[in-house]
Amino acid sequence: MIDHRSAYGLVTDFDPFRRIEADTLALADAAEGHLTAAVPSCPGWSVADLVWHLLEVQHFWGEIVTGRVQDPATVPEAVRPAEARLIPELRTGVARLVTTLRGAEPAEPVYSWAARRDAGFVVRHQVQEAAVHRWDAEHAIGRESSLDAAAATDAVEEFLEISTPFRADGAAAVGGRLELVAVDTGIRWVAGEDGHGTARWERLAAGAHPAAQEADAVLRASASDLLLYLYRRRSAGALEVTGDVPVAERFALRTGTD
């Protein structure tokens, strides 16, 4: 039996392939009968647009890993299907993606937009892609749900590692250090910026204090809500923040998200 945690560099124990498939299928279920509904967390999108986005993303990364592609320009563009075919093609497409990802060694080199360029990156990132967009779809139809705690915990760290290094153009300096506490899984991180606006973060051992100084703000929430906060689906004001609340608000705004 494969040790997914060590093979893919996960923070927690979970099966990433099962999560990709389960969350994608849950999105498809939520979309049934609601394709024209607006998606508040993705302004300007309908649920049909959301389904197409994930279908297109999974097609692209499936092609990258299938062909061990190094140049993304060589991947054929997916063609948006008729509306009646969107959900069935998402369901068949995720099964194809998972089969492809399972068949690739994590260290096999492939193109990615991140510093890590291997099939393991694709697997790890597609977990949160499916999870966050599942939440988008369910939120759009008035169904409040939580993301899987173990997968969300890993996704928080992957976000800190991969998505936050550089401040987006126009974003304000964070102006302090932020501690993130996943109250359900017990994992904690502290993050801030250096003088050049580059994010610096570390995972804290149980009971440890931040290495350099106390955090200026502490945000405590479920792992699901922490990830949704990083993706701007939950505001800092809607969560439990102690200390300098604007630090938490600015940290969420420093990184562009889909």
Short mmCIF file of N, CA, C and O in Angstrom, two decimals, residues 66-128:
data_model
loop_
_atom_site.label_atom_id
_atom_site.label_comp_id
_atom_site.label_asym_id
_atom_site.label_seq_id
_atom_site.Cartn_x
_atom_site.Cartn_y
_atom_site.Cartn_z
N THR A 66 0.21 12.90 -18.81
CA THR A 66 0.18 11.78 -19.76
C THR A 66 1.39 11.80 -20.68
O THR A 66 2.06 10.77 -20.89
N GLY A 67 1.70 12.99 -21.23
CA GLY A 67 2.80 13.10 -22.18
C GLY A 67 4.11 13.53 -21.56
O GLY A 67 5.08 13.75 -22.29
N ARG A 68 4.15 13.63 -20.21
CA ARG A 68 5.34 14.13 -19.51
C ARG A 68 5.81 15.43 -20.21
O ARG A 68 6.98 15.62 -20.53
N VAL A 69 4.86 16.32 -20.42
CA VAL A 69 5.06 17.52 -21.22
C VAL A 69 5.93 18.53 -20.48
O VAL A 69 5.74 18.77 -19.28
N GLN A 70 6.85 19.16 -21.20
CA GLN A 70 7.68 20.23 -20.66
C GLN A 70 7.26 21.60 -21.18
O GLN A 70 7.49 22.62 -20.53
N ASP A 71 6.66 21.64 -22.36
CA ASP A 71 6.23 22.90 -22.97
C ASP A 71 4.71 22.93 -23.03
O ASP A 71 4.10 22.21 -23.83
N PRO A 72 4.06 23.75 -22.20
CA PRO A 72 2.59 23.73 -22.15
C PRO A 72 1.94 24.18 -23.45
O PRO A 72 0.77 23.86 -23.69
N ALA A 73 2.69 24.89 -24.29
CA ALA A 73 2.13 25.34 -25.56
C ALA A 73 1.81 24.18 -26.50
O ALA A 73 1.06 24.35 -27.47
N THR A 74 2.36 23.01 -26.21
CA THR A 74 2.10 21.85 -27.07
C THR A 74 0.83 21.10 -26.68
O THR A 74 0.43 20.16 -27.39
N VAL A 75 0.19 21.49 -25.58
CA VAL A 75 -1.03 20.81 -25.15
C VAL A 75 -2.21 21.34 -25.97
O VAL A 75 -2.46 22.55 -25.98
N PRO A 76 -2.95 20.46 -26.65
CA PRO A 76 -4.12 20.93 -27.43
C PRO A 76 -5.16 21.55 -26.51
O PRO A 76 -5.41 21.05 -25.41
N GLU A 77 -5.74 22.65 -26.96
CA GLU A 77 -6.78 23.29 -26.17
C GLU A 77 -8.03 22.42 -26.12
O GLU A 77 -8.42 21.83 -27.13
N ALA A 78 -8.63 22.37 -24.95
CA ALA A 78 -9.91 21.67 -24.83
C ALA A 78 -11.00 22.51 -25.48
O ALA A 78 -10.92 23.74 -25.50
N VAL A 79 -12.01 21.85 -25.99
CA VAL A 79 -13.15 22.54 -26.61
C VAL A 79 -14.33 22.44 -25.66
O VAL A 79 -14.69 21.35 -25.21
N ARG A 80 -14.92 23.58 -25.34
CA ARG A 80 -16.05 23.58 -24.41
C ARG A 80 -17.22 22.82 -25.03
O ARG A 80 -17.67 23.15 -26.12
N PRO A 81 -17.72 21.81 -24.33
CA PRO A 81 -18.84 21.04 -24.88
C PRO A 81 -20.16 21.79 -24.74
O PRO A 81 -20.25 22.80 -24.03
N ALA A 82 -21.17 21.28 -25.42
CA ALA A 82 -22.51 21.83 -25.24
C ALA A 82 -22.91 21.70 -23.78
O ALA A 82 -22.43 20.82 -23.05
N GLU A 83 -23.80 22.59 -23.34
CA GLU A 83 -24.15 22.64 -21.92
C GLU A 83 -24.62 21.29 -21.39
O GLU A 83 -24.27 20.90 -20.27
N ALA A 84 -25.37 20.57 -22.18
CA ALA A 84 -25.89 19.28 -21.72
C ALA A 84 -24.80 18.25 -21.50
O ALA A 84 -25.01 17.25 -20.80
N ARG A 85 -23.62 18.48 -22.08
CA ARG A 85 -22.51 17.54 -21.95
C ARG A 85 -21.50 17.95 -20.89
O ARG A 85 -20.59 17.18 -20.57
N LEU A 86 -21.63 19.14 -20.32
CA LEU A 86 -20.64 19.62 -19.37
C LEU A 86 -20.47 18.68 -18.17
O LEU A 86 -19.35 18.27 -17.84
N ILE A 87 -21.55 18.37 -17.52
CA ILE A 87 -21.46 17.55 -16.30
C ILE A 87 -21.03 16.12 -16.62
O ILE A 87 -20.12 15.59 -15.96
N PRO A 88 -21.62 15.45 -17.63
CA PRO A 88 -21.12 14.10 -17.95
C PRO A 88 -19.64 14.08 -18.30
O PRO A 88 -18.91 13.15 -17.91
N GLU A 89 -19.16 15.10 -19.02
CA GLU A 89 -17.75 15.11 -19.39
C GLU A 89 -16.85 15.40 -18.21
O GLU A 89 -15.71 14.92 -18.14
N LEU A 90 -17.33 16.19 -17.25
CA LEU A 90 -16.55 16.39 -16.03
C LEU A 90 -16.39 15.07 -15.28
O LEU A 90 -15.31 14.75 -14.80
N ARG A 91 -17.47 14.30 -15.21
CA ARG A 91 -17.42 13.02 -14.50
C ARG A 91 -16.47 12.03 -15.18
O ARG A 91 -15.68 11.36 -14.51
N THR A 92 -16.55 11.93 -16.49
CA THR A 92 -15.65 11.00 -17.17
C THR A 92 -14.23 11.54 -17.18
O THR A 92 -13.26 10.78 -17.10
N GLY A 93 -14.10 12.86 -17.25
CA GLY A 93 -12.77 13.47 -17.30
C GLY A 93 -11.98 13.27 -16.03
O GLY A 93 -10.78 13.02 -16.05
N VAL A 94 -12.66 13.37 -14.86
CA VAL A 94 -11.91 13.21 -13.61
C VAL A 94 -11.47 11.77 -13.43
O VAL A 94 -10.38 11.51 -12.90
N ALA A 95 -12.27 10.82 -13.90
CA ALA A 95 -11.84 9.42 -13.83
C ALA A 95 -10.59 9.20 -14.66
O ALA A 95 -9.64 8.51 -14.24
N ARG A 96 -10.54 9.84 -15.83
CA ARG A 96 -9.37 9.74 -16.70
C ARG A 96 -8.16 10.41 -16.05
O ARG A 96 -7.05 9.88 -16.09
N LEU A 97 -8.38 11.57 -15.44
CA LEU A 97 -7.29 12.29 -14.78
C LEU A 97 -6.70 11.45 -13.65
O LEU A 97 -5.47 11.32 -13.53
N VAL A 98 -7.54 10.90 -12.81
CA VAL A 98 -7.06 10.13 -11.66
C VAL A 98 -6.29 8.90 -12.12
O VAL A 98 -5.24 8.56 -11.55
N THR A 99 -6.77 8.24 -13.16
CA THR A 99 -6.03 7.10 -13.70
C THR A 99 -4.65 7.52 -14.18
O THR A 99 -3.64 6.85 -13.91
N THR A 100 -4.58 8.66 -14.86
CA THR A 100 -3.30 9.18 -15.34
C THR A 100 -2.37 9.52 -14.19
O THR A 100 -1.18 9.15 -14.19
N LEU A 101 -2.88 10.21 -13.18
CA LEU A 101 -2.03 10.63 -12.06
C LEU A 101 -1.55 9.44 -11.24
O LEU A 101 -0.40 9.43 -10.79
N ARG A 102 -2.40 8.45 -11.07
CA ARG A 102 -1.98 7.25 -10.35
C ARG A 102 -0.85 6.52 -11.07
O ARG A 102 0.00 5.89 -10.43
N GLY A 103 -0.83 6.62 -12.38
CA GLY A 103 0.17 5.90 -13.16
C GLY A 103 1.51 6.60 -13.29
O GLY A 103 2.44 6.06 -13.92
N ALA A 104 1.64 7.79 -12.72
CA ALA A 104 2.89 8.55 -12.83
C ALA A 104 3.65 8.52 -11.51
O ALA A 104 3.06 8.66 -10.44
N GLU A 105 4.96 8.34 -11.60
CA GLU A 105 5.79 8.45 -10.41
C GLU A 105 5.82 9.90 -9.96
O GLU A 105 5.94 10.81 -10.79
N PRO A 106 5.72 10.17 -8.65
CA PRO A 106 5.68 11.56 -8.18
C PRO A 106 6.84 12.42 -8.65
O PRO A 106 6.67 13.62 -8.89
N ALA A 107 8.02 11.84 -8.79
CA ALA A 107 9.21 12.63 -9.15
C ALA A 107 9.40 12.79 -10.65
O ALA A 107 10.38 13.43 -11.08
N GLU A 108 8.50 12.25 -11.47
CA GLU A 108 8.68 12.37 -12.92
C GLU A 108 8.58 13.84 -13.33
O GLU A 108 7.60 14.51 -13.01
N PRO A 109 9.56 14.36 -14.07
CA PRO A 109 9.54 15.78 -14.45
C PRO A 109 8.42 16.09 -15.44
O PRO A 109 8.23 15.38 -16.42
N VAL A 110 7.67 17.14 -15.14
CA VAL A 110 6.66 17.66 -16.06
C VAL A 110 6.64 19.18 -15.89
O VAL A 110 7.14 19.73 -14.91
N TYR A 111 6.02 19.85 -16.85
CA TYR A 111 5.85 21.30 -16.73
C TYR A 111 4.99 21.63 -15.51
O TYR A 111 4.03 20.92 -15.19
N SER A 112 5.31 22.71 -14.83
CA SER A 112 4.39 23.34 -13.90
C SER A 112 4.73 24.82 -13.84
O SER A 112 5.81 25.24 -14.26
N TRP A 113 3.80 25.61 -13.31
CA TRP A 113 4.04 27.05 -13.15
C TRP A 113 4.76 27.34 -11.85
O TRP A 113 5.09 28.50 -11.56
N ALA A 114 5.01 26.32 -11.06
CA ALA A 114 5.62 26.50 -9.74
C ALA A 114 7.09 26.10 -9.77
O ALA A 114 7.59 25.56 -10.76
N ALA A 115 7.77 26.35 -8.65
CA ALA A 115 9.18 25.95 -8.55
C ALA A 115 9.31 24.43 -8.59
O ALA A 115 10.29 23.90 -9.11
N ARG A 116 8.32 23.73 -8.04
CA ARG A 116 8.32 22.27 -8.09
C ARG A 116 7.73 21.83 -9.43
O ARG A 116 6.59 22.17 -9.76
N ARG A 117 8.49 21.06 -10.20
CA ARG A 117 8.06 20.69 -11.55
C ARG A 117 8.09 19.19 -11.73
O ARG A 117 8.99 18.64 -12.36
N ASP A 118 7.12 18.54 -11.12
CA ASP A 118 7.02 17.09 -11.26
C ASP A 118 5.55 16.68 -11.11
O ASP A 118 4.68 17.49 -10.78
N ALA A 119 5.30 15.40 -11.38
CA ALA A 119 3.92 14.90 -11.32
C ALA A 119 3.35 15.00 -9.92
O ALA A 119 2.13 15.15 -9.75
N GLY A 120 4.21 14.91 -8.91
CA GLY A 120 3.74 15.04 -7.53
C GLY A 120 3.11 16.39 -7.26
O GLY A 120 2.13 16.50 -6.52
N PHE A 121 3.68 17.45 -7.84
CA PHE A 121 3.08 18.78 -7.70
C PHE A 121 1.68 18.79 -8.28
O PHE A 121 0.74 19.35 -7.69
N VAL A 122 1.51 18.20 -9.47
CA VAL A 122 0.20 18.19 -10.11
C VAL A 122 -0.82 17.50 -9.21
O VAL A 122 -1.93 18.00 -9.01
N VAL A 123 -0.45 16.34 -8.67
CA VAL A 123 -1.37 15.62 -7.79
C VAL A 123 -1.75 16.49 -6.60
O VAL A 123 -2.94 16.66 -6.29
N ARG A 124 -0.77 17.03 -5.93
CA ARG A 124 -1.04 17.79 -4.70
C ARG A 124 -1.88 19.02 -4.98
O ARG A 124 -2.82 19.33 -4.23
N HIS A 125 -1.60 19.72 -6.07
CA HIS A 125 -2.34 20.95 -6.34
C HIS A 125 -3.74 20.67 -6.83
O HIS A 125 -4.67 21.45 -6.55
N GLN A 126 -3.93 19.58 -7.57
CA GLN A 126 -5.28 19.28 -8.06
C GLN A 126 -6.23 18.90 -6.94
O GLN A 126 -7.45 19.01 -7.09
N VAL A 127 -5.70 18.47 -5.80
CA VAL A 127 -6.56 18.22 -4.64
C VAL A 127 -7.28 19.51 -4.24
O VAL A 127 -8.50 19.54 -4.07
N GLN A 128 -6.52 20.60 -4.10
CA GLN A 128 -7.17 21.83 -3.66
C GLN A 128 -7.97 22.49 -4.76
O GLN A 128 -8.98 23.15 -4.50
#
